[in-house]
PDB file of C-alpha atoms and ligand atoms in Angstrom:
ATOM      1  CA  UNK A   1       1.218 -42.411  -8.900  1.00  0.00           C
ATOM      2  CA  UNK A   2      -0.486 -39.224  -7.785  1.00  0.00           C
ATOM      3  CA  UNK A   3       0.705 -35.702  -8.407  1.00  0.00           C
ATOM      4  CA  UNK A   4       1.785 -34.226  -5.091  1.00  0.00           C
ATOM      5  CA  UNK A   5      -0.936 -31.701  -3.955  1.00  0.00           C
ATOM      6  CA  UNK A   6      -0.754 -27.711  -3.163  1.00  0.00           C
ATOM      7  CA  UNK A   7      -3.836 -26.092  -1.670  1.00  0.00           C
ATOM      8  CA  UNK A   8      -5.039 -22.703  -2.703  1.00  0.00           C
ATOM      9  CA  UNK A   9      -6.846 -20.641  -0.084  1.00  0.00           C
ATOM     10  CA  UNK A  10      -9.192 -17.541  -0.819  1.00  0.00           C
ATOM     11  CA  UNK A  11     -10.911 -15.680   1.620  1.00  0.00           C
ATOM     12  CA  UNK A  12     -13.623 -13.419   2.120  1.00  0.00           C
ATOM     13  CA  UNK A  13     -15.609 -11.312  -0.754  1.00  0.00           C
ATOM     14  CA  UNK A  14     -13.298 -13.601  -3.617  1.00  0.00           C
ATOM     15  CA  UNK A  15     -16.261 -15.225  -4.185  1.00  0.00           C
ATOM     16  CA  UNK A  16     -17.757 -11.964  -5.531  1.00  0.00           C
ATOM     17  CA  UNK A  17     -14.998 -11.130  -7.692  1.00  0.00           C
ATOM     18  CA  UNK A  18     -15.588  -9.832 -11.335  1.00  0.00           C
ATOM     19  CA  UNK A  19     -18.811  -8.029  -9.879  1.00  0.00           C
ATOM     20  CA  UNK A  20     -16.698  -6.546  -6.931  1.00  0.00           C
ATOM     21  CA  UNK A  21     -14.776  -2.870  -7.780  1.00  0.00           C
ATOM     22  CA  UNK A  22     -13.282  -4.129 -10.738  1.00  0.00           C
ATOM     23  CA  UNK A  23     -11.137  -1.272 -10.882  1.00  0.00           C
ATOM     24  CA  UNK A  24      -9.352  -2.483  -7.787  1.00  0.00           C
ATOM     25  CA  UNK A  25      -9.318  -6.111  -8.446  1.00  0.00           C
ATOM     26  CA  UNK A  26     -10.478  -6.838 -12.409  1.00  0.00           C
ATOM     27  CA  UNK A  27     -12.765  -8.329 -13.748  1.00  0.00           C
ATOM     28  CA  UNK A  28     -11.777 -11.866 -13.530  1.00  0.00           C
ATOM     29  CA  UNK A  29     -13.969 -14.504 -11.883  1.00  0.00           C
ATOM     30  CA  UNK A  30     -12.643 -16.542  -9.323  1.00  0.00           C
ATOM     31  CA  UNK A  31     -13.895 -20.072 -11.444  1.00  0.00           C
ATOM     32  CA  UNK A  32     -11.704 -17.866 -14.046  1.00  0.00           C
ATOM     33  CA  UNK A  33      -8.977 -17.543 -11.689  1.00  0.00           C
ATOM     34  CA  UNK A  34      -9.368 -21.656 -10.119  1.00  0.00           C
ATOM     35  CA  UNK A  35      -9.335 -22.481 -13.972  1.00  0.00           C
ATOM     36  CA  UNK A  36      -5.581 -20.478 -14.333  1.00  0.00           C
ATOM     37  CA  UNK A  37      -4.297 -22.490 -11.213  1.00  0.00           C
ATOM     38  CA  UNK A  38      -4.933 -26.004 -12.556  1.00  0.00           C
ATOM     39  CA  UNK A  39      -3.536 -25.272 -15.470  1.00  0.00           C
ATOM     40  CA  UNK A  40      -0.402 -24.139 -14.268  1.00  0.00           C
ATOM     41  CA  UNK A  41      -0.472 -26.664 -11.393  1.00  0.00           C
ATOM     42  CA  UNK A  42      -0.663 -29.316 -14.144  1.00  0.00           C
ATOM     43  CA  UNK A  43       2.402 -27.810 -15.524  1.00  0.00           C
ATOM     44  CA  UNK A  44       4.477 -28.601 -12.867  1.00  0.00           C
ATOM     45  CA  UNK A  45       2.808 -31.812 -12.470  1.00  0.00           C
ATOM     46  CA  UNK A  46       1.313 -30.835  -9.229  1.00  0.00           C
ATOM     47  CA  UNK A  47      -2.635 -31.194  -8.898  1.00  0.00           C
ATOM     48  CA  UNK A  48      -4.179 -27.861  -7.172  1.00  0.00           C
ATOM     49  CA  UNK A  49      -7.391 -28.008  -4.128  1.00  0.00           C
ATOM     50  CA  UNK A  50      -8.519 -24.630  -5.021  1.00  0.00           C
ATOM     51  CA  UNK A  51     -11.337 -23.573  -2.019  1.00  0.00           C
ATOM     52  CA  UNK A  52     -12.966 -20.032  -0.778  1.00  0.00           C
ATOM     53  CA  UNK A  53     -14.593 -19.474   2.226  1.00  0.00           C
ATOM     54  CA  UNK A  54     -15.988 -16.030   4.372  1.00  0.00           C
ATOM     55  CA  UNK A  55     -14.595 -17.513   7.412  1.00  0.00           C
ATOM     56  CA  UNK A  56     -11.672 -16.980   9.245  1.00  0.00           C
ATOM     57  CA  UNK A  57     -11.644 -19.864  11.370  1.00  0.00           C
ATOM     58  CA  UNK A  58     -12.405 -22.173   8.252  1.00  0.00           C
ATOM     59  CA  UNK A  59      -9.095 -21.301   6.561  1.00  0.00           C
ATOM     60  CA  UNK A  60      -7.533 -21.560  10.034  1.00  0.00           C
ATOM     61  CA  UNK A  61      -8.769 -25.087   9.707  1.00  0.00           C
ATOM     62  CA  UNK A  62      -7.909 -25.767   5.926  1.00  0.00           C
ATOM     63  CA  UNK A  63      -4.320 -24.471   6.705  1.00  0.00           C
ATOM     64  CA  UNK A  64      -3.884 -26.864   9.500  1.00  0.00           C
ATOM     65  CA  UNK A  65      -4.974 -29.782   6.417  1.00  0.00           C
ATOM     66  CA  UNK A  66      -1.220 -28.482   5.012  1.00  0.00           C
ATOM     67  CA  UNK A  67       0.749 -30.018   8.303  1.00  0.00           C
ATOM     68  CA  UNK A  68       0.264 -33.542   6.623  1.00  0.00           C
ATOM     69  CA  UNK A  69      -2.137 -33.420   3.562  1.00  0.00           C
ATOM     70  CA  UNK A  70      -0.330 -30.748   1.117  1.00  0.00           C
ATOM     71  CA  UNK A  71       3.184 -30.107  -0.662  1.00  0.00           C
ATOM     72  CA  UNK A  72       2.518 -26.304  -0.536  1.00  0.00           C
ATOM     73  CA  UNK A  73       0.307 -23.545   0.206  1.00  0.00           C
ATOM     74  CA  UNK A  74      -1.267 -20.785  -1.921  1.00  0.00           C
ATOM     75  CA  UNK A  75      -3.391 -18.202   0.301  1.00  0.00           C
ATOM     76  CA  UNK A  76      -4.877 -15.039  -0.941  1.00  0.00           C
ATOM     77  CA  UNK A  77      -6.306 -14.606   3.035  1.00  0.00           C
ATOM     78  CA  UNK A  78      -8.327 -11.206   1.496  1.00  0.00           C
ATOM     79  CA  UNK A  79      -9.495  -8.811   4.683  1.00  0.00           C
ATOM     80  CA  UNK A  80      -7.574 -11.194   6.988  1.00  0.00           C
ATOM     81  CA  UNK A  81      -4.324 -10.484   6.125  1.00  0.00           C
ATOM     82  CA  UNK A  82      -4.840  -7.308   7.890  1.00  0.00           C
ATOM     83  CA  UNK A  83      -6.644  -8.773  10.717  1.00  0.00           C
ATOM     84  CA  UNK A  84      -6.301 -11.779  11.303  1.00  0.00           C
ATOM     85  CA  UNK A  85      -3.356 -12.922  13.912  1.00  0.00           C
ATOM     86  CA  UNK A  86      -5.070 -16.362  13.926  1.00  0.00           C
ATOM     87  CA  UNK A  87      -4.091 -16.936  10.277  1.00  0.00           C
ATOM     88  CA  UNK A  88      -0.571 -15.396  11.251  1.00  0.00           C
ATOM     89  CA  UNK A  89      -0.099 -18.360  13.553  1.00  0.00           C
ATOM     90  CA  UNK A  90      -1.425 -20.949  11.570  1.00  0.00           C
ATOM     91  CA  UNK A  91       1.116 -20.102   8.605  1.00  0.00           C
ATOM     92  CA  UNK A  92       3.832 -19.855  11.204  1.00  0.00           C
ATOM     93  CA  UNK A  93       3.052 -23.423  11.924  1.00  0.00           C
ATOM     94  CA  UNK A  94       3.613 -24.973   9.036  1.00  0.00           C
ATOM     95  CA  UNK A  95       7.049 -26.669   7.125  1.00  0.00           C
ATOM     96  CA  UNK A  96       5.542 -26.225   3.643  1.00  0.00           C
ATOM     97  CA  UNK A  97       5.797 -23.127   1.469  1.00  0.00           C
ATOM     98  CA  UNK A  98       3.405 -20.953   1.529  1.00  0.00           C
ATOM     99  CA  UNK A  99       3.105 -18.202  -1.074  1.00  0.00           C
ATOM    100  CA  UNK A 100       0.869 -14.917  -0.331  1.00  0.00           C
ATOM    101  CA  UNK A 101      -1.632 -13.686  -3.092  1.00  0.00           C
ATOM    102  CA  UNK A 102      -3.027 -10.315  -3.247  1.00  0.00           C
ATOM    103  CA  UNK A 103      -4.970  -8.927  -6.856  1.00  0.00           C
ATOM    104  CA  UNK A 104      -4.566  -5.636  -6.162  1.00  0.00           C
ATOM    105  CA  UNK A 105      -0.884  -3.940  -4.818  1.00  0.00           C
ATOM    106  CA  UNK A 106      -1.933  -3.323  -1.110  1.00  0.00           C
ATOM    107  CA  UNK A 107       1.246  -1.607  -0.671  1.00  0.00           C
ATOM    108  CA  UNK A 108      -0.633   1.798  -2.759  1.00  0.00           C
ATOM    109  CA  UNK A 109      -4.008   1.227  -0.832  1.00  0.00           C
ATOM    110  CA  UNK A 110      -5.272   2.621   2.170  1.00  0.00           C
ATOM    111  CA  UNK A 111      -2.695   2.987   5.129  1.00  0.00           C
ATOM    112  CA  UNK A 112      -5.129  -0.124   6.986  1.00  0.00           C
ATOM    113  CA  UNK A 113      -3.967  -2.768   4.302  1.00  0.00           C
ATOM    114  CA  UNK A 114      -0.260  -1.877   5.227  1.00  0.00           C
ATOM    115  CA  UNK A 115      -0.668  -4.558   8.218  1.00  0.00           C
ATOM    116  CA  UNK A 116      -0.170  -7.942   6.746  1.00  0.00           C
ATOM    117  CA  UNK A 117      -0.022 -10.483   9.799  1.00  0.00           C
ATOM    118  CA  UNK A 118      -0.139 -13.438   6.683  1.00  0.00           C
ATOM    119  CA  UNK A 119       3.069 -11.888   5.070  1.00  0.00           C
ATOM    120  CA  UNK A 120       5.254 -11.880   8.517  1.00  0.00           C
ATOM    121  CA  UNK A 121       4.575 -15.710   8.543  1.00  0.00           C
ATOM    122  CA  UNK A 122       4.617 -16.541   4.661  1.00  0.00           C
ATOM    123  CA  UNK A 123       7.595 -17.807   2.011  1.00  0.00           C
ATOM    124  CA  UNK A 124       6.958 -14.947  -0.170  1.00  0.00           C
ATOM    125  CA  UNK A 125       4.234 -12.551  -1.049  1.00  0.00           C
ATOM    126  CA  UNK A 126       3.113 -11.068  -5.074  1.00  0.00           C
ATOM    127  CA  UNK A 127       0.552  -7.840  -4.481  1.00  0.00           C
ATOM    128  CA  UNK A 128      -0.266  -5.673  -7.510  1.00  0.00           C
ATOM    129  CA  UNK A 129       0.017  -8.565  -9.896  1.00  0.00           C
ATOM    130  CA  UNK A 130      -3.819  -9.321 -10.612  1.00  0.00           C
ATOM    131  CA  UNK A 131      -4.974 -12.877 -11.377  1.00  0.00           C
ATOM    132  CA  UNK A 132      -1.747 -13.889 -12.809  1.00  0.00           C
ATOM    133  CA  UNK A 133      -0.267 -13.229  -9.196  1.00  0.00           C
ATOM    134  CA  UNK A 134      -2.038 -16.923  -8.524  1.00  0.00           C
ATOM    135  CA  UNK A 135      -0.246 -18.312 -11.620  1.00  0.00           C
ATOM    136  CA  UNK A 136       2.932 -17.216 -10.262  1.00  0.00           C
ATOM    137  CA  UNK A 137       2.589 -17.732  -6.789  1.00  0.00           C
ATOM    138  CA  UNK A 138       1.721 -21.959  -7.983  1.00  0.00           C
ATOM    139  CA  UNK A 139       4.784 -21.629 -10.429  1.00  0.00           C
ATOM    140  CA  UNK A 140       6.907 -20.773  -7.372  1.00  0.00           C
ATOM    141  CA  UNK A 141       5.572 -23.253  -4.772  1.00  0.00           C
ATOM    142  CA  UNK A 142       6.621 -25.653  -7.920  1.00  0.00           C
ATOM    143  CA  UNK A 143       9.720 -24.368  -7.937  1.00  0.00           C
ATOM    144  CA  UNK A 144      10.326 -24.522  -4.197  1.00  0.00           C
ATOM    145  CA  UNK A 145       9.116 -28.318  -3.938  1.00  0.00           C
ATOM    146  CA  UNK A 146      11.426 -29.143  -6.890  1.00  0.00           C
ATOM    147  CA  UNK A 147      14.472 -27.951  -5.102  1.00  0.00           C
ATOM    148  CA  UNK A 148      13.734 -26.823  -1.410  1.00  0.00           C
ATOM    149  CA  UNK A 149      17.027 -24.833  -1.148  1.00  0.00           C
ATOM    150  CA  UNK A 150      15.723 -22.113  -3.428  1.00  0.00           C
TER     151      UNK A 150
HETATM  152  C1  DQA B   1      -7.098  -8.426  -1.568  1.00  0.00           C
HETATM  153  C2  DQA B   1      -6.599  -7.147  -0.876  1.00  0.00           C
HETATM  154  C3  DQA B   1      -7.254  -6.989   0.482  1.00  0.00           C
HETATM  155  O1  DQA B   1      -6.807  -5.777   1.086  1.00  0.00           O
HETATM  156  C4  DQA B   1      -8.762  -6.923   0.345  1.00  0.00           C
HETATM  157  O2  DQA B   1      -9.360  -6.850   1.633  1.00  0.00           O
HETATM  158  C5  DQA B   1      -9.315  -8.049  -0.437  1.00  0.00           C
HETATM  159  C6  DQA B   1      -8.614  -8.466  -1.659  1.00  0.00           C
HETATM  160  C7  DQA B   1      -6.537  -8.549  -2.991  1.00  0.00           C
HETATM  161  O3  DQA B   1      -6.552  -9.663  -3.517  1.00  0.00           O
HETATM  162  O4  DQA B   1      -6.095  -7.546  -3.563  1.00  0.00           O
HETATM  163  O5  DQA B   1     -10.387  -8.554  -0.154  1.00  0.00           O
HETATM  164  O6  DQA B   1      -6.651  -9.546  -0.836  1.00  0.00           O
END
């Protein structure tokens, strides 16, 4: 039998992370960071589709995959969290979980990164919590397919 699938979404810049203001967002790689969420999707016997992309209508596209494809959602939707009511709408549309990842706490940022159109849609959102905000954020999806009354 195979493990029931989540899909973990990154958007723009991630690709450039551990070379991009590390202060801000650490010095982690994203392979680093894809490596961290199959491990703890294997955990919870779940297998992970880790993907990045600079384009907004391209994770509009992979999120619409999670209608019929995908147990649960992981999305750190960068920039277009604060932009983006596309990616809003697509979240909105979906039955699955979806879990919001952000490195750095946007909450203590710049007043601009207060607007989150991905967290009025989403399950649940960790900010502040660096790469282990994806390990927890896959640990929770787990935890809401297990038992979908949580
Ligand atoms: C980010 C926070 C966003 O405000 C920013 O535009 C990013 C990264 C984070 O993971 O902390 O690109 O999503």
């Amino acid at each position: 039998m195979t493990a029931p699938r989540i899909l973990v979404l990154n958007g723009p810049n991630l690709d450039i992370l551990g070379r991009r203001d590390p202060a801000q967002y650490g010095t982690t790689t994203l392979a680093e960071i894809e490596a961290i969420v199959h491990t703890e999707a294997a955990v919870h016997e779940l297998e992970a589709d880790f993907r990045q992309t600079n384009r907004e209508g391209e994770l509009v596209e992979w999120l619409h995959e999670a209608l019929d494809d995908f147990v649960g959602v992981v999305i750190n939707p960068a920039a277009y969290a604060h932009t983006s009511v596309a990616l809003h709408d697509a979240v909105e549309a979906l039955t699955v979980p979806v879990v919001e990842v952000h490195l750095s706490n946007t909450w203590k940022r710049e007043p601009f990164r207060h607007v989150d159109h991905v967290a009025t849609a989403a399950t649940a959102v960790i900010a502040g919590a660096g790469a282990d905000g994806y390990r927890l954020a896959v640990a929770h999806v787990a935890s809401l397919v297990a038992d979908p009354t949580d």
